[in-house]
Amino acid sequence: MKLSPSSLAFFAAVAAVAPGVSAFAPSAASSSPRVMELFATKKVFIDGEAGTTGLQVRDRLGKRTDIEIISPPPELRKDEETRKKFINEADAVILCLPDAASIEASKMVDADNDRTVLIDASTAFRVDDEWTYGFPELSKDQRDAIKKSKRISNPGCYPTGFIGLTRPLVEAGIIPEGTPLTINAISGYSGGGKGLMEVYESGDAEPWGSYGFSLAHKHIPEMAKYSKLGKKPIFQPAVSSFDQGMVVSVPLHYAWLKPGAKGKDIHEALAKYYEGSKFIEVMPAGEAEVKEAGLLERGAFLRPDALKNTNRMQLFVFYNDEEEDAVLCARLDNLGKGASGAAVQNLNLALGFEEDAGL
């Protein structure tokens, strides 16, 4: 590793003022292993880089100089021995695979490899207590837990919105544990992967479609667990004819809430919880203020694709105190904060980079 003259001068000055740190100050004549480690480029392997999430992860990492993306030749991407070699060579692996394939990939880490970080974007490990849930804003301790973890499960897109809205309110005692909630949500068709993207982009798809009628969607367990509700919500997702973006909505009757709680209390609790957050923003309270801020299309419509290609999430609290009702809405990019953006955010934390690097 070669440092610039300005970097060498900086370390020399630091060493002169504080000799105790001289071991960390490289010079033209010496570079300690510790310094080399601090400045080393980290190797990242994206297992499943040709998929929808994998492509976006690669795009977010591709221009960074602090990361080297290592990839096998295309013809060997599914070769087990090749994948195992790359998994164990990498400082971090992002698994962008179906559940079963992610489980198999996780077993490819050598028994004596306590270095490689796995970040799994599938559903396979999201409620597994041996894996850290990769939602840094979940609680005051979650970010540090991610930094220390070698096994991180990336949240689902819909759960990111639902948990982001409800966890702070359960923590504040506004929504009692066990409250039976419902979720109405709409996502861009990219959430269905390449197969659904091809259908919509062929022009033969329906303009909008609701699904999940088994009432056993794979995202429900993590919603119940990490919201701290302890009660599975009724989840009604839908997909529509835009490619990226989503709105997750949670209706509330005041009768379900802590006695006396109203719309402003909900808004204040969310604003306090996410104060200072880099990626989650609580928007103005109520329809009138949201309109005044120009956040509704034609003064009426909350469009789902406004945060496309970002790692941001916006939280809205619409309420009517006279009717004693509220609707909470989370707006995010299903492939951003709901997938690839979150994976990169977790990668940054796990490898010691700035949390918003590349985001």
Coordinates of C-alpha atoms in Angstrom, one line a residue:
M1 CA 0.0 0.0 0.0
K2 CA 1.3 3.4 -0.9
L3 CA 0.2 6.5 1.0
S4 CA 0.2 10.0 -0.4
P5 CA 2.7 12.6 0.8
S6 CA -0.1 14.5 2.6
S7 CA -1.1 11.3 4.4
L8 CA 2.4 10.6 5.5
A9 CA 2.8 14.2 6.7
F10 CA -0.4 13.9 8.7
F11 CA 0.7 10.8 10.5
A12 CA 4.1 12.2 11.2
A13 CA 2.5 15.3 12.8
V14 CA 0.2 13.1 14.9
A15 CA 3.1 11.0 16.0
A16 CA 5.2 14.0 16.9
V17 CA 2.4 15.4 19.2
A18 CA 1.3 12.0 20.6
P19 CA 4.2 9.5 20.5
G20 CA 1.9 6.9 21.9
V21 CA 0.2 6.5 18.6
S22 CA 3.4 6.4 16.5
A23 CA 2.8 2.7 16.0
F24 CA -0.2 3.6 13.9
A25 CA 1.6 6.3 11.9
P26 CA 3.1 4.9 8.6
S27 CA 6.2 6.4 7.2
A28 CA 8.2 5.9 4.0
A29 CA 10.3 3.4 5.9
S30 CA 7.6 1.4 7.7
S31 CA 4.0 0.3 7.5
S32 CA 2.7 -1.8 10.4
P33 CA 0.3 -4.6 9.8
R34 CA -2.3 -2.7 11.8
V35 CA -2.0 0.3 9.5
M36 CA -2.3 -2.0 6.5
E37 CA -5.4 -3.5 7.9
L38 CA -7.0 -0.1 8.6
F39 CA -6.4 1.1 5.0
A40 CA -7.0 -2.2 3.2
T41 CA -9.7 -2.5 0.6
K42 CA -12.4 -4.9 1.7
K43 CA -13.4 -7.8 -0.5
V44 CA -17.1 -8.3 -1.1
F45 CA -18.7 -11.2 -2.9
I46 CA -22.4 -10.8 -4.1
D47 CA -23.7 -14.4 -4.4
G48 CA -26.6 -14.0 -6.8
E49 CA -25.3 -10.8 -8.4
A50 CA -27.3 -11.4 -11.6
G51 CA -30.7 -11.1 -9.8
T52 CA -32.7 -7.9 -9.2
T53 CA -31.3 -7.1 -5.8
G54 CA -27.8 -8.3 -6.6
L55 CA -27.6 -6.0 -9.6
Q56 CA -28.6 -3.1 -7.5
V57 CA -26.2 -3.9 -4.8
R58 CA -23.4 -4.2 -7.3
D59 CA -24.4 -0.9 -8.8
R60 CA -24.2 0.8 -5.4
L61 CA -20.8 -0.7 -4.6
G62 CA -19.2 -0.6 -8.1
K63 CA -17.8 3.0 -7.9
R64 CA -16.4 2.7 -4.4
T65 CA -12.6 2.7 -3.9
D66 CA -12.8 1.1 -0.4
I67 CA -14.4 -2.1 -1.7
E68 CA -13.3 -4.7 -4.2
I69 CA -16.1 -6.7 -5.7
I70 CA -14.9 -10.2 -6.3
S71 CA -16.9 -12.3 -8.9
P72 CA -16.4 -15.7 -10.5
P73 CA -16.7 -16.1 -14.3
P74 CA -20.3 -16.1 -15.4
E75 CA -20.2 -19.8 -16.3
L76 CA -19.0 -20.7 -12.7
R77 CA -21.5 -18.5 -10.7
K78 CA -23.5 -21.6 -9.7
D79 CA -20.6 -23.9 -9.3
E80 CA -20.5 -25.0 -5.6
E81 CA -16.8 -25.2 -5.2
T82 CA -16.2 -21.9 -6.8
R83 CA -18.9 -20.2 -4.7
K84 CA -17.4 -21.7 -1.5
K85 CA -13.9 -20.4 -2.5
F86 CA -15.3 -16.8 -3.0
I87 CA -17.4 -16.9 0.2
N88 CA -14.3 -17.7 2.3
E89 CA -12.1 -15.3 0.5
A90 CA -14.4 -12.3 1.0
D91 CA -14.5 -10.0 4.0
A92 CA -18.3 -9.8 3.5
V93 CA -20.8 -11.8 1.4
I94 CA -24.2 -10.5 0.4
L95 CA -26.5 -13.4 -0.4
C96 CA -29.1 -12.4 -3.0
L97 CA -30.6 -15.8 -3.4
P98 CA -33.9 -17.7 -2.8
D99 CA -34.4 -19.0 0.7
A100 CA -33.2 -22.5 0.1
A101 CA -30.1 -21.4 -1.8
S102 CA -29.2 -18.9 1.0
I103 CA -29.4 -21.7 3.6
E104 CA -27.0 -23.8 1.5
A105 CA -24.6 -20.9 1.0
S106 CA -24.5 -20.1 4.7
K107 CA -23.2 -23.7 5.2
M108 CA -20.2 -23.0 2.9
V109 CA -18.4 -20.9 5.4
D110 CA -15.4 -22.8 6.6
A111 CA -15.6 -23.9 10.3
D112 CA -12.4 -22.0 11.2
N113 CA -13.5 -18.8 9.3
D114 CA -14.6 -16.3 12.0
R115 CA -13.9 -13.3 9.7
T116 CA -16.4 -13.3 6.9
V117 CA -19.6 -11.4 7.4
L118 CA -22.8 -12.9 5.8
I119 CA -25.6 -10.5 4.9
D120 CA -28.7 -12.4 3.7
A121 CA -31.3 -10.7 1.6
S122 CA -33.8 -13.6 1.6
T123 CA -36.4 -14.5 4.2
A124 CA -34.5 -17.5 5.4
F125 CA -33.0 -16.1 8.6
R126 CA -35.1 -13.1 9.5
V127 CA -36.6 -14.6 12.6
D128 CA -33.6 -16.7 13.5
D129 CA -32.2 -15.6 16.9
E130 CA -28.7 -16.5 15.8
W131 CA -28.8 -13.9 13.1
T132 CA -28.9 -10.1 13.7
Y133 CA -31.9 -8.3 12.2
G134 CA -30.4 -5.8 9.8
F135 CA -32.6 -2.8 10.6
P136 CA -30.2 -0.3 12.2
E137 CA -33.0 2.1 13.2
L138 CA -35.0 -0.6 15.0
S139 CA -33.7 0.4 18.4
K140 CA -30.9 2.3 20.1
D141 CA -28.9 -0.9 20.4
Q142 CA -29.5 -2.4 16.9
R143 CA -26.8 -0.4 15.1
D144 CA -24.1 -1.7 17.5
A145 CA -25.4 -5.2 17.3
I146 CA -25.0 -5.1 13.5
K147 CA -21.5 -3.7 13.8
K148 CA -20.5 -6.7 15.9
S149 CA -22.4 -9.4 14.0
K150 CA -21.1 -11.9 11.4
R151 CA -24.6 -13.0 10.4
I152 CA -27.0 -10.3 9.4
S153 CA -30.5 -10.8 7.9
N154 CA -31.7 -8.0 5.7
P155 CA -35.3 -7.0 6.4
G156 CA -38.1 -7.5 3.9
C157 CA -39.4 -4.4 2.0
Y158 CA -42.9 -4.5 3.4
P159 CA -41.8 -5.3 7.0
T160 CA -39.4 -2.3 6.8
G161 CA -42.3 0.0 6.4
F162 CA -44.6 -1.7 8.9
I163 CA -42.0 -2.2 11.6
G164 CA -40.7 1.4 11.0
L165 CA -44.2 2.7 11.7
T166 CA -45.3 0.5 14.6
R167 CA -42.2 -0.4 16.7
P168 CA -41.8 3.1 18.1
L169 CA -45.5 3.3 19.0
V170 CA -45.4 -0.1 20.8
E171 CA -42.2 1.0 22.6
A172 CA -44.0 4.2 23.6
G173 CA -47.1 2.3 24.9
I174 CA -49.4 4.0 22.3
I175 CA -50.2 0.7 20.6
P176 CA -50.6 -2.0 23.2
E177 CA -48.9 -5.4 22.5
G178 CA -51.2 -7.9 21.0
T179 CA -53.2 -5.3 19.0
P180 CA -54.6 -7.0 15.9
L181 CA -53.5 -4.6 13.0
T182 CA -54.0 -4.7 9.3
I183 CA -51.6 -3.7 6.6
N184 CA -52.6 -2.4 3.2
A185 CA -49.6 -2.0 0.9
I186 CA -48.7 -1.5 -2.8
S187 CA -45.3 -2.2 -4.4
G188 CA -43.7 -1.7 -7.8
Y189 CA -43.5 -4.9 -9.9
S190 CA -39.8 -5.2 -9.5
G191 CA -40.6 -6.7 -6.1
G192 CA -41.6 -9.9 -7.9
G193 CA -38.1 -10.3 -9.5
K194 CA -37.2 -10.8 -13.1
G195 CA -40.1 -13.0 -13.9
L196 CA -42.8 -10.5 -12.9
M197 CA -40.7 -7.7 -14.4
E198 CA -40.8 -9.4 -17.7
V199 CA -44.6 -9.8 -17.5
Y200 CA -45.2 -6.2 -16.7
E201 CA -42.7 -4.9 -19.2
S202 CA -44.2 -7.0 -22.0
G203 CA -47.4 -5.0 -21.7
D204 CA -49.6 -8.0 -21.0
A205 CA -50.0 -7.5 -17.2
E206 CA -53.0 -6.3 -15.3
P207 CA -52.6 -2.6 -14.2
W208 CA -53.0 -3.6 -10.5
G209 CA -53.3 -6.8 -8.6
S210 CA -53.9 -7.7 -5.0
Y211 CA -52.4 -11.0 -3.7
G212 CA -51.5 -12.9 -0.6
F213 CA -54.9 -14.4 -0.1
S214 CA -53.5 -17.4 1.8
L215 CA -53.0 -15.0 4.6
A216 CA -49.7 -16.6 5.2
H217 CA -47.3 -14.3 3.5
K218 CA -43.6 -15.0 4.2
H219 CA -43.1 -11.4 5.6
I220 CA -45.7 -11.8 8.4
P221 CA -43.5 -13.5 11.0
E222 CA -40.9 -10.8 11.1
M223 CA -43.6 -8.1 11.2
A224 CA -45.0 -9.7 14.3
K225 CA -41.6 -10.2 16.0
Y226 CA -39.8 -7.0 15.4
S227 CA -42.8 -4.7 15.7
K228 CA -43.0 -6.1 19.3
L229 CA -46.7 -6.6 18.7
G230 CA -46.5 -10.3 19.2
K231 CA -49.6 -10.6 17.1
K232 CA -49.5 -11.4 13.4
P233 CA -51.2 -8.7 11.4
I234 CA -53.5 -9.2 8.5
F235 CA -51.5 -8.3 5.5
Q236 CA -53.0 -7.3 2.1
P237 CA -50.2 -6.5 -0.4
A238 CA -50.7 -5.5 -4.0
V239 CA -48.5 -4.9 -7.0
S240 CA -49.0 -2.3 -9.7
S241 CA -47.6 -1.1 -13.1
F242 CA -44.7 1.1 -11.9
D243 CA -41.3 -0.5 -11.4
Q244 CA -39.9 0.6 -8.1
G245 CA -41.4 2.1 -4.9
M246 CA -44.0 1.3 -2.3
V247 CA -46.4 2.6 0.2
V248 CA -47.2 0.6 3.3
S249 CA -50.4 1.7 5.2
V250 CA -51.6 0.8 8.7
P251 CA -55.0 2.0 9.8
L252 CA -55.7 2.7 13.5
H253 CA -58.8 3.3 15.5
Y254 CA -58.1 5.4 18.6
A255 CA -60.1 2.9 20.6
W256 CA -57.2 0.4 20.1
L257 CA -54.6 2.9 21.5
K258 CA -53.5 4.1 24.9
P259 CA -56.4 6.1 26.4
G260 CA -56.2 9.7 25.3
A261 CA -53.7 9.1 22.5
K262 CA -54.4 11.2 19.4
G263 CA -52.8 11.9 16.0
K264 CA -50.3 14.5 17.3
D265 CA -49.2 12.0 20.0
I266 CA -48.5 9.4 17.3
H267 CA -46.6 11.9 15.2
E268 CA -44.5 13.1 18.1
A269 CA -43.6 9.6 19.2
L270 CA -42.3 8.8 15.7
A271 CA -40.5 12.1 15.4
K272 CA -38.7 11.5 18.7
Y273 CA -37.8 7.9 17.8
Y274 CA -36.1 8.8 14.5
E275 CA -34.6 12.1 15.5
G276 CA -31.3 12.5 13.8
S277 CA -31.8 9.5 11.5
K278 CA -29.8 9.6 8.3
F279 CA -32.4 7.7 6.3
I280 CA -35.8 7.8 8.0
E281 CA -37.7 11.0 8.0
V282 CA -41.0 11.7 9.8
M283 CA -43.0 14.0 7.5
P284 CA -45.4 16.9 8.5
A285 CA -48.4 15.8 10.6
G286 CA -51.8 15.4 9.1
E287 CA -53.2 15.9 5.6
A288 CA -53.3 19.7 5.7
E289 CA -49.6 20.0 6.5
V290 CA -48.6 17.3 4.0
K291 CA -50.5 19.2 1.3
E292 CA -48.9 22.5 2.3
A293 CA -45.5 20.9 2.0
G294 CA -46.4 19.8 -1.6
L295 CA -46.1 16.1 -0.8
L296 CA -49.3 15.0 -2.4
E297 CA -49.7 14.8 -6.1
R298 CA -52.3 17.2 -7.3
G299 CA -53.1 17.8 -3.7
A300 CA -54.5 14.4 -3.1
F301 CA -52.3 11.4 -4.0
L302 CA -49.3 9.9 -2.2
R303 CA -47.3 8.4 -5.0
P304 CA -45.2 5.3 -4.2
D305 CA -42.3 5.9 -6.5
A306 CA -41.0 9.3 -5.1
L307 CA -38.0 7.7 -3.4
K308 CA -36.9 5.5 -6.2
N309 CA -33.2 4.6 -6.2
T310 CA -32.7 5.9 -2.6
N311 CA -32.2 4.3 0.8
R312 CA -34.6 6.7 2.4
M313 CA -38.0 6.1 4.0
Q314 CA -40.6 8.7 4.8
L315 CA -43.2 8.2 7.5
F316 CA -46.6 9.9 7.4
V317 CA -49.3 10.3 10.1
F318 CA -52.7 11.2 8.7
Y319 CA -55.4 11.5 11.3
N320 CA -58.9 12.8 12.1
D321 CA -59.4 13.4 15.8
E322 CA -63.1 14.0 15.5
E323 CA -63.6 10.6 13.8
E324 CA -60.9 9.1 16.2
D325 CA -59.0 7.4 13.3
A326 CA -55.5 7.5 11.9
V327 CA -53.7 6.0 8.9
L328 CA -49.9 5.6 9.1
C329 CA -48.0 5.4 5.8
A330 CA -44.4 4.5 5.0
R331 CA -43.0 5.4 1.6
L332 CA -39.8 3.8 0.4
D333 CA -38.1 2.2 -2.6
N334 CA -38.7 -1.6 -2.4
L335 CA -35.3 -2.1 -4.0
G336 CA -33.6 0.6 -2.0
K337 CA -34.3 0.8 1.8
G338 CA -36.4 -2.3 1.2
A339 CA -33.5 -4.4 -0.2
S340 CA -30.2 -3.3 -1.8
G341 CA -29.8 0.0 0.0
A342 CA -30.4 -1.7 3.3
A343 CA -27.9 -4.4 2.4
V344 CA -25.2 -1.8 1.7
Q345 CA -26.1 0.1 4.9
N346 CA -25.6 -3.1 6.9
L347 CA -22.4 -3.9 5.0
N348 CA -21.0 -0.4 5.9
L349 CA -21.7 -0.9 9.5
A350 CA -20.3 -4.5 9.6
L351 CA -17.1 -3.5 7.9
G352 CA -16.5 -0.3 9.7
F353 CA -17.3 2.2 7.0
E354 CA -19.4 5.3 7.3
E355 CA -23.0 4.2 7.4
D356 CA -24.1 6.2 4.4
A357 CA -21.1 5.4 2.2
G358 CA -22.4 4.7 -1.3
L359 CA -25.9 5.7 -0.3

